mmCIF file of C-alpha atoms in Angstrom:
data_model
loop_
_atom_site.group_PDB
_atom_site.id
_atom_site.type_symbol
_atom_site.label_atom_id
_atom_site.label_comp_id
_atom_site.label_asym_id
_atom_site.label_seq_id
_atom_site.Cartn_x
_atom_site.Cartn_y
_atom_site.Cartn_z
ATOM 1 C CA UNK L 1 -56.411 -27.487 122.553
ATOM 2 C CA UNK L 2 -52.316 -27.061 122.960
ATOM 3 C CA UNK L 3 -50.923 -28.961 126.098
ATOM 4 C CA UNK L 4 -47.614 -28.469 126.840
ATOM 5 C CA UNK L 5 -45.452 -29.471 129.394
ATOM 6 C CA UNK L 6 -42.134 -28.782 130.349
ATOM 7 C CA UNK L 7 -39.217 -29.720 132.979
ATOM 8 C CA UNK L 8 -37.645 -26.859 134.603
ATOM 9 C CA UNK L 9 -35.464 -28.355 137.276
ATOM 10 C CA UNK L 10 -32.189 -30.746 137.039
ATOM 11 C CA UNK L 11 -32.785 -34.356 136.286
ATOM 12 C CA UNK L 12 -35.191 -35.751 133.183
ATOM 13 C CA UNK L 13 -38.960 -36.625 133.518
ATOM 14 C CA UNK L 14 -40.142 -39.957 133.434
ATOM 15 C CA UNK L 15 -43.271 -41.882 133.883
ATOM 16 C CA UNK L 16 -45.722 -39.168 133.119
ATOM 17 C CA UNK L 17 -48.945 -40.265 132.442
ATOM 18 C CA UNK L 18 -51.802 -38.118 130.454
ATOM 19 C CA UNK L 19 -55.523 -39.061 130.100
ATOM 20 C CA UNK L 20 -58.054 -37.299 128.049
ATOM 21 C CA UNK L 21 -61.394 -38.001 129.188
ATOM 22 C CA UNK L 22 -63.610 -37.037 126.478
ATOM 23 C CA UNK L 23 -67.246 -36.431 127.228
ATOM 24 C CA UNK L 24 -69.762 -38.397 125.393
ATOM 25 C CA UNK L 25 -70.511 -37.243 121.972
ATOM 26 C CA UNK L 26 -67.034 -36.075 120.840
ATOM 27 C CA UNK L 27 -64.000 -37.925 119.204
ATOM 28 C CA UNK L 28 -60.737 -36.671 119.552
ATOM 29 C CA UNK L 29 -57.586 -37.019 117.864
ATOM 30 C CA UNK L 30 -54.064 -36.268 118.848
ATOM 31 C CA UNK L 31 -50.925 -35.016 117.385
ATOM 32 C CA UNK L 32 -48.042 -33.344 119.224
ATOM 33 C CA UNK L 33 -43.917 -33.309 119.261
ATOM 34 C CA UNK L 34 -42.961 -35.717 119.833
ATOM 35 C CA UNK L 35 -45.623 -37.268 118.711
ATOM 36 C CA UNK L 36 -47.979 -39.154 121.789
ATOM 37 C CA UNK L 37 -48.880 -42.803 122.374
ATOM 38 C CA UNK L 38 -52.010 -43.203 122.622
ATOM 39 C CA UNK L 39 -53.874 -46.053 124.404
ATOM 40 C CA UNK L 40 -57.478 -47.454 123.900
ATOM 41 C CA UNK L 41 -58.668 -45.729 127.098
ATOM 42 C CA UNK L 42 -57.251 -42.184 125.621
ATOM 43 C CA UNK L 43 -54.258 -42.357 128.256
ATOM 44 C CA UNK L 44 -51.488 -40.352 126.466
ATOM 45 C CA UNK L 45 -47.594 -41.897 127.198
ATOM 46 C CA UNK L 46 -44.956 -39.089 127.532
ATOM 47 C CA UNK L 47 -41.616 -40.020 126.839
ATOM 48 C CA UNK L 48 -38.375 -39.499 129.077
ATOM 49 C CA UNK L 49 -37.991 -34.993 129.229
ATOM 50 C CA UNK L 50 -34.479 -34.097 129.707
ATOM 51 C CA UNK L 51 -33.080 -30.825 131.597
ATOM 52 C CA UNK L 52 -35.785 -27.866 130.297
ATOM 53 C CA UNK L 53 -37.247 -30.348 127.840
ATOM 54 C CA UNK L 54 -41.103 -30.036 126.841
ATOM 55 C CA UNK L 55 -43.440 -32.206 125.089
ATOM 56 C CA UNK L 56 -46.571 -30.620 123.313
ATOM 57 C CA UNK L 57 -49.683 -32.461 122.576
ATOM 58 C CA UNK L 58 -52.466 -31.120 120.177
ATOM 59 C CA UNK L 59 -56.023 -32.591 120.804
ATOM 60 C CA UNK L 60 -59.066 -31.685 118.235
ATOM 61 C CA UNK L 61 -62.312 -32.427 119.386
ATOM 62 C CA UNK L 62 -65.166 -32.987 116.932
ATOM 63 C CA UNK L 63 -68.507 -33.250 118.267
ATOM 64 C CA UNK L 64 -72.217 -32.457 116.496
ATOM 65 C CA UNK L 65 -73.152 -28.425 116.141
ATOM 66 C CA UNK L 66 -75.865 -27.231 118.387
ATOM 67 C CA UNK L 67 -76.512 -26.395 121.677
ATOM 68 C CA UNK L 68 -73.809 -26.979 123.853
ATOM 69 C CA UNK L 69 -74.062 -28.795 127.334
ATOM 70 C CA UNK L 70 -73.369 -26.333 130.064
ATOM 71 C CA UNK L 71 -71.883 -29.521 131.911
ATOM 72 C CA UNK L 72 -69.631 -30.151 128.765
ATOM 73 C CA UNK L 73 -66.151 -30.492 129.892
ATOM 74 C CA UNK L 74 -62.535 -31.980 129.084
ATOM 75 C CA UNK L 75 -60.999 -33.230 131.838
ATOM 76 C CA UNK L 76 -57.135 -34.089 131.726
ATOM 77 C CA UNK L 77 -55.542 -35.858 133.786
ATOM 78 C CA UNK L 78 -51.877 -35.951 134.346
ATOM 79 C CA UNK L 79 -50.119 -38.581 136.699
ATOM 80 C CA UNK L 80 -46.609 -39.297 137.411
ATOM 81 C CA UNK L 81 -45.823 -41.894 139.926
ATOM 82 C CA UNK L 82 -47.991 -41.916 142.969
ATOM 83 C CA UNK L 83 -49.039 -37.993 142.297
ATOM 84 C CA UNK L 84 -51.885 -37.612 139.808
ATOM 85 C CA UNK L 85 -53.381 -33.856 139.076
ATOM 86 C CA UNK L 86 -56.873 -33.624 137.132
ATOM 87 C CA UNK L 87 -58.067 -30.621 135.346
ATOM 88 C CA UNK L 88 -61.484 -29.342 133.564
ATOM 89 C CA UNK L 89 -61.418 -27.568 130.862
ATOM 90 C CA UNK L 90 -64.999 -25.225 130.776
ATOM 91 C CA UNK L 91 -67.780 -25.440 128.235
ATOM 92 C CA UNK L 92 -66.068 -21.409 127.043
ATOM 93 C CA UNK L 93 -63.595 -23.320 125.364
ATOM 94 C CA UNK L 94 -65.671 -25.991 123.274
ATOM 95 C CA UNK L 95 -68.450 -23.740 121.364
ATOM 96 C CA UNK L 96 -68.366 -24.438 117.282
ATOM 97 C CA UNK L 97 -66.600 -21.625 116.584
ATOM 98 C CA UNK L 98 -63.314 -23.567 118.080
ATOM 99 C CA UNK L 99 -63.917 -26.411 115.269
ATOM 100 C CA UNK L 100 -63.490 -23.961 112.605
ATOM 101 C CA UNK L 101 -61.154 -22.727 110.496
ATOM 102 C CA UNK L 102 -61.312 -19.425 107.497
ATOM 103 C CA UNK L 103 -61.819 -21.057 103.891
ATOM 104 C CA UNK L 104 -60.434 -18.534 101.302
ATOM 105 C CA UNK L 105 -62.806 -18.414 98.479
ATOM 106 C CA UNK L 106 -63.250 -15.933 95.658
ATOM 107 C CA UNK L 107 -66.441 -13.682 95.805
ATOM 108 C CA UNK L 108 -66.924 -16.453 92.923
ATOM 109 C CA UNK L 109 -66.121 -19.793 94.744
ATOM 110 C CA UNK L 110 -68.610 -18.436 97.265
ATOM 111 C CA UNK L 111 -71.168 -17.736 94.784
ATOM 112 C CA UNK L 112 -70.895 -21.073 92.874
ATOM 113 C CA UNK L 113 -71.481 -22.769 97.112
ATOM 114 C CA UNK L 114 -74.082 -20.753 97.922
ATOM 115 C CA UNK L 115 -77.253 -23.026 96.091
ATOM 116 C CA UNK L 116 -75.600 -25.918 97.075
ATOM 117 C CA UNK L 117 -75.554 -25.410 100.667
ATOM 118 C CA UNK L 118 -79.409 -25.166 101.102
ATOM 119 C CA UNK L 119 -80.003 -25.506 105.012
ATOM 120 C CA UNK L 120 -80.383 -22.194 105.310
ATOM 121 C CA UNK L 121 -81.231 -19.761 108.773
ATOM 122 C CA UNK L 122 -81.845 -16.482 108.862
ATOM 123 C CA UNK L 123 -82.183 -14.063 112.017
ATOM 124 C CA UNK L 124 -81.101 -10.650 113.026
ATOM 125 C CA UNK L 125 -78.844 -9.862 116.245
ATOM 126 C CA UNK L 126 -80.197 -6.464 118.126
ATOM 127 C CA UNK L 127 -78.132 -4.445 119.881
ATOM 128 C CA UNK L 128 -75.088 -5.055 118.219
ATOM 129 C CA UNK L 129 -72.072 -2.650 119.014
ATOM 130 C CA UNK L 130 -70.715 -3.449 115.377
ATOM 131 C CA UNK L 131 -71.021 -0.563 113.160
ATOM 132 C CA UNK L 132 -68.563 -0.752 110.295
ATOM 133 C CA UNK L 133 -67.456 -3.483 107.803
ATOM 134 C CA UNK L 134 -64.242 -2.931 109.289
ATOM 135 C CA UNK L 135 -65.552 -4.200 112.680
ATOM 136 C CA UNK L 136 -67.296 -6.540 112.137
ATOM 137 C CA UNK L 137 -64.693 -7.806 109.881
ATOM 138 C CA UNK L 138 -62.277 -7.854 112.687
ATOM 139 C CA UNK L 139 -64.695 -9.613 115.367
ATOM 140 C CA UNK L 140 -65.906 -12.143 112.979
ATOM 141 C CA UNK L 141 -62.297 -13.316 112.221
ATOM 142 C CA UNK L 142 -61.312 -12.690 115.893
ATOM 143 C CA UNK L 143 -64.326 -14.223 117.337
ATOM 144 C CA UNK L 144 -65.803 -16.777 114.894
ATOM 145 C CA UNK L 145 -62.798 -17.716 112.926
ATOM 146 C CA UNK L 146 -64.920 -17.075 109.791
ATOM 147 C CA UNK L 147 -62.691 -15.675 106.588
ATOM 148 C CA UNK L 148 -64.241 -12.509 105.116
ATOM 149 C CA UNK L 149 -64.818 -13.049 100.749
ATOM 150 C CA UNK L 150 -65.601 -9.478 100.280
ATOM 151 C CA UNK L 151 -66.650 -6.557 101.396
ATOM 152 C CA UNK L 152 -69.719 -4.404 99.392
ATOM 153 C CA UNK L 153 -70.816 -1.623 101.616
ATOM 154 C CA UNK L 154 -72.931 -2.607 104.346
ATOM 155 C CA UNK L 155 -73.092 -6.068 103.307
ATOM 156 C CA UNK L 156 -70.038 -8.494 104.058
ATOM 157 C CA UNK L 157 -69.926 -12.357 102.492
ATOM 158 C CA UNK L 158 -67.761 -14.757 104.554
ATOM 159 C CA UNK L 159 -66.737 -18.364 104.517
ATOM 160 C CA UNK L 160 -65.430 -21.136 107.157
ATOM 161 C CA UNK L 161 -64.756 -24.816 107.268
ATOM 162 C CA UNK L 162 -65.776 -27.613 109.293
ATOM 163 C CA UNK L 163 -63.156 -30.571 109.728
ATOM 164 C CA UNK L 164 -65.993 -32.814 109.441
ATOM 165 C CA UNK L 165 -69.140 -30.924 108.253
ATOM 166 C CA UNK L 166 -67.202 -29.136 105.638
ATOM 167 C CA UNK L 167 -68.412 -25.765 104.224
ATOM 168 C CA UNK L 168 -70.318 -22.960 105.652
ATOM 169 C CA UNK L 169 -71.539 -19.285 104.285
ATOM 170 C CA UNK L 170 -72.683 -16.681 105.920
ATOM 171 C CA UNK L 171 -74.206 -13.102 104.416
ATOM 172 C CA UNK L 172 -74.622 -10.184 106.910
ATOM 173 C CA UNK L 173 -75.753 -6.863 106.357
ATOM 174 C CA UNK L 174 -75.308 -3.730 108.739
ATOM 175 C CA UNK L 175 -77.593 -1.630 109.926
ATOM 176 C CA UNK L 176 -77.572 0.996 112.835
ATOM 177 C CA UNK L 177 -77.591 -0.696 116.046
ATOM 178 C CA UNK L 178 -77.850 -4.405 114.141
ATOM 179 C CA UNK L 179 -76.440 -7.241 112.255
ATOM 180 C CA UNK L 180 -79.031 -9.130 110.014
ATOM 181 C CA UNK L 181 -77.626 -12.484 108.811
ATOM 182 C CA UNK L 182 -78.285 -15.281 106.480
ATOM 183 C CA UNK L 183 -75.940 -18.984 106.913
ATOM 184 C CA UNK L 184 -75.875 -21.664 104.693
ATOM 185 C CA UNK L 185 -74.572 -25.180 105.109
ATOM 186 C CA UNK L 186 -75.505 -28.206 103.993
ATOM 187 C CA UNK L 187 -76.448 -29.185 107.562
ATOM 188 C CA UNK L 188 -79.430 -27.926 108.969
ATOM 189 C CA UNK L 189 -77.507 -28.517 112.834
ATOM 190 C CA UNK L 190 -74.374 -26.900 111.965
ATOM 191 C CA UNK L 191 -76.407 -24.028 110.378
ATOM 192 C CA UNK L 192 -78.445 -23.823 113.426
ATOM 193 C CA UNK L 193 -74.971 -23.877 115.926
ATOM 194 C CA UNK L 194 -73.412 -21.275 113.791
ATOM 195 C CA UNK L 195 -75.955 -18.786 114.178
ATOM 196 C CA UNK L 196 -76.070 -19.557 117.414
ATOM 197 C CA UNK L 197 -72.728 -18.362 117.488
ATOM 198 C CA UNK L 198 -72.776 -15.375 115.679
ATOM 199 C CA UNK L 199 -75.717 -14.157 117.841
ATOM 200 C CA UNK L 200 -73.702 -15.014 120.889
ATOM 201 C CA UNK L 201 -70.649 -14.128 120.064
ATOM 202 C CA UNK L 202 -71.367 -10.575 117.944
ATOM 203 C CA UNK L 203 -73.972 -9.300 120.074
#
């Protein structure tokens, strides 16, 4: 999640205030330029924004795979003297495929993972309007932020990394009017969240 703000009027910024309030089950950790001081309570100091300055702040979430809360939420709030604005940010924005990022692997690297990454789900998503490698190459990197490995066919091999939960694979093969997958992790709750989204998400 990017935050930026920025001062668009004459005179600097001062005394600007952010607080993350993190639901319960998720850490988060913050970068940004300049970089933020952060507080035990997760209240973010901004420092002094001149004429059409900005200040960026990067927050990562990390929280357990699986079903997500429909009551998860972010909400930021953002004070400067006596005025103080809170926002949510919806559940849309927090599924697991926003914790992961492509891994580039050889159709090799993958194949060396693959037994080692045992919790294993398999399941088959009707209905899908995906009918070429080519698409479902593009919505799978669009959607999921999966990296395809290769391409053989019908069949597609793909890889993506957890900051914390590390690895993840994930064979699909296409057939008329469906998408039949099998995901490996070593993580029988991050397997189970990432077909979760793939039948969610490439339905």
């Amino acid at each position: 999640l990017l935050l930026q703000l920025r001062k668009g009027s004459s005179g600097p910024v001062t005394d600007v205030r952010v607080q993350y309030l993190v639901p319960s089950g998720a850490t988060a950790s913050y970068g940004g330029d300049p970089p933020p001081s952060v507080s035990s309570d997760g209240q973010v100091s901004i420092p002094p924004l001149p004429f059409n300055g900005s200040a960026s702040h990067v927050l990562t979430l990390t929280a357990a795979p699986g079903p997500i809360d429909p009551n998860f939420q972010l909400r930021i709030r953002i004070a400067q003297g006596a005025r103080q604005d809170e926002v949510a940010v919806p559940v849309a924005f927090f599924g697991l495929q926003s914790l992961l990022s492509p891994a580039v692997l050889s159709e090799q690297q993958f194949g060396q993972n693959w037994g080692g990454h045992a919790a294993e789900k398999r399941l088959e998503v009707a209905g899908s309007a995906v009918a070429t490698a080519e698409q479902y190459q593009t919505a799978l990197e669009g959607r999921v932020n999966l990296k395809v490995v290769k391409v053989i066919g019908k069949e597609v091999i793909s890889a993506g990394q957890h900051p914390t939960l590390g690895l993840c694979l994930v064979h699909a093969k296409l057939g008329t009017g469906k998408l039949n997958f099998i995901v490996r992790s070593q993580d029988p709750a991050y397997t189970a969240g990432l077909s979760a989204a793939l039948s969610t998400l490439l339905a």
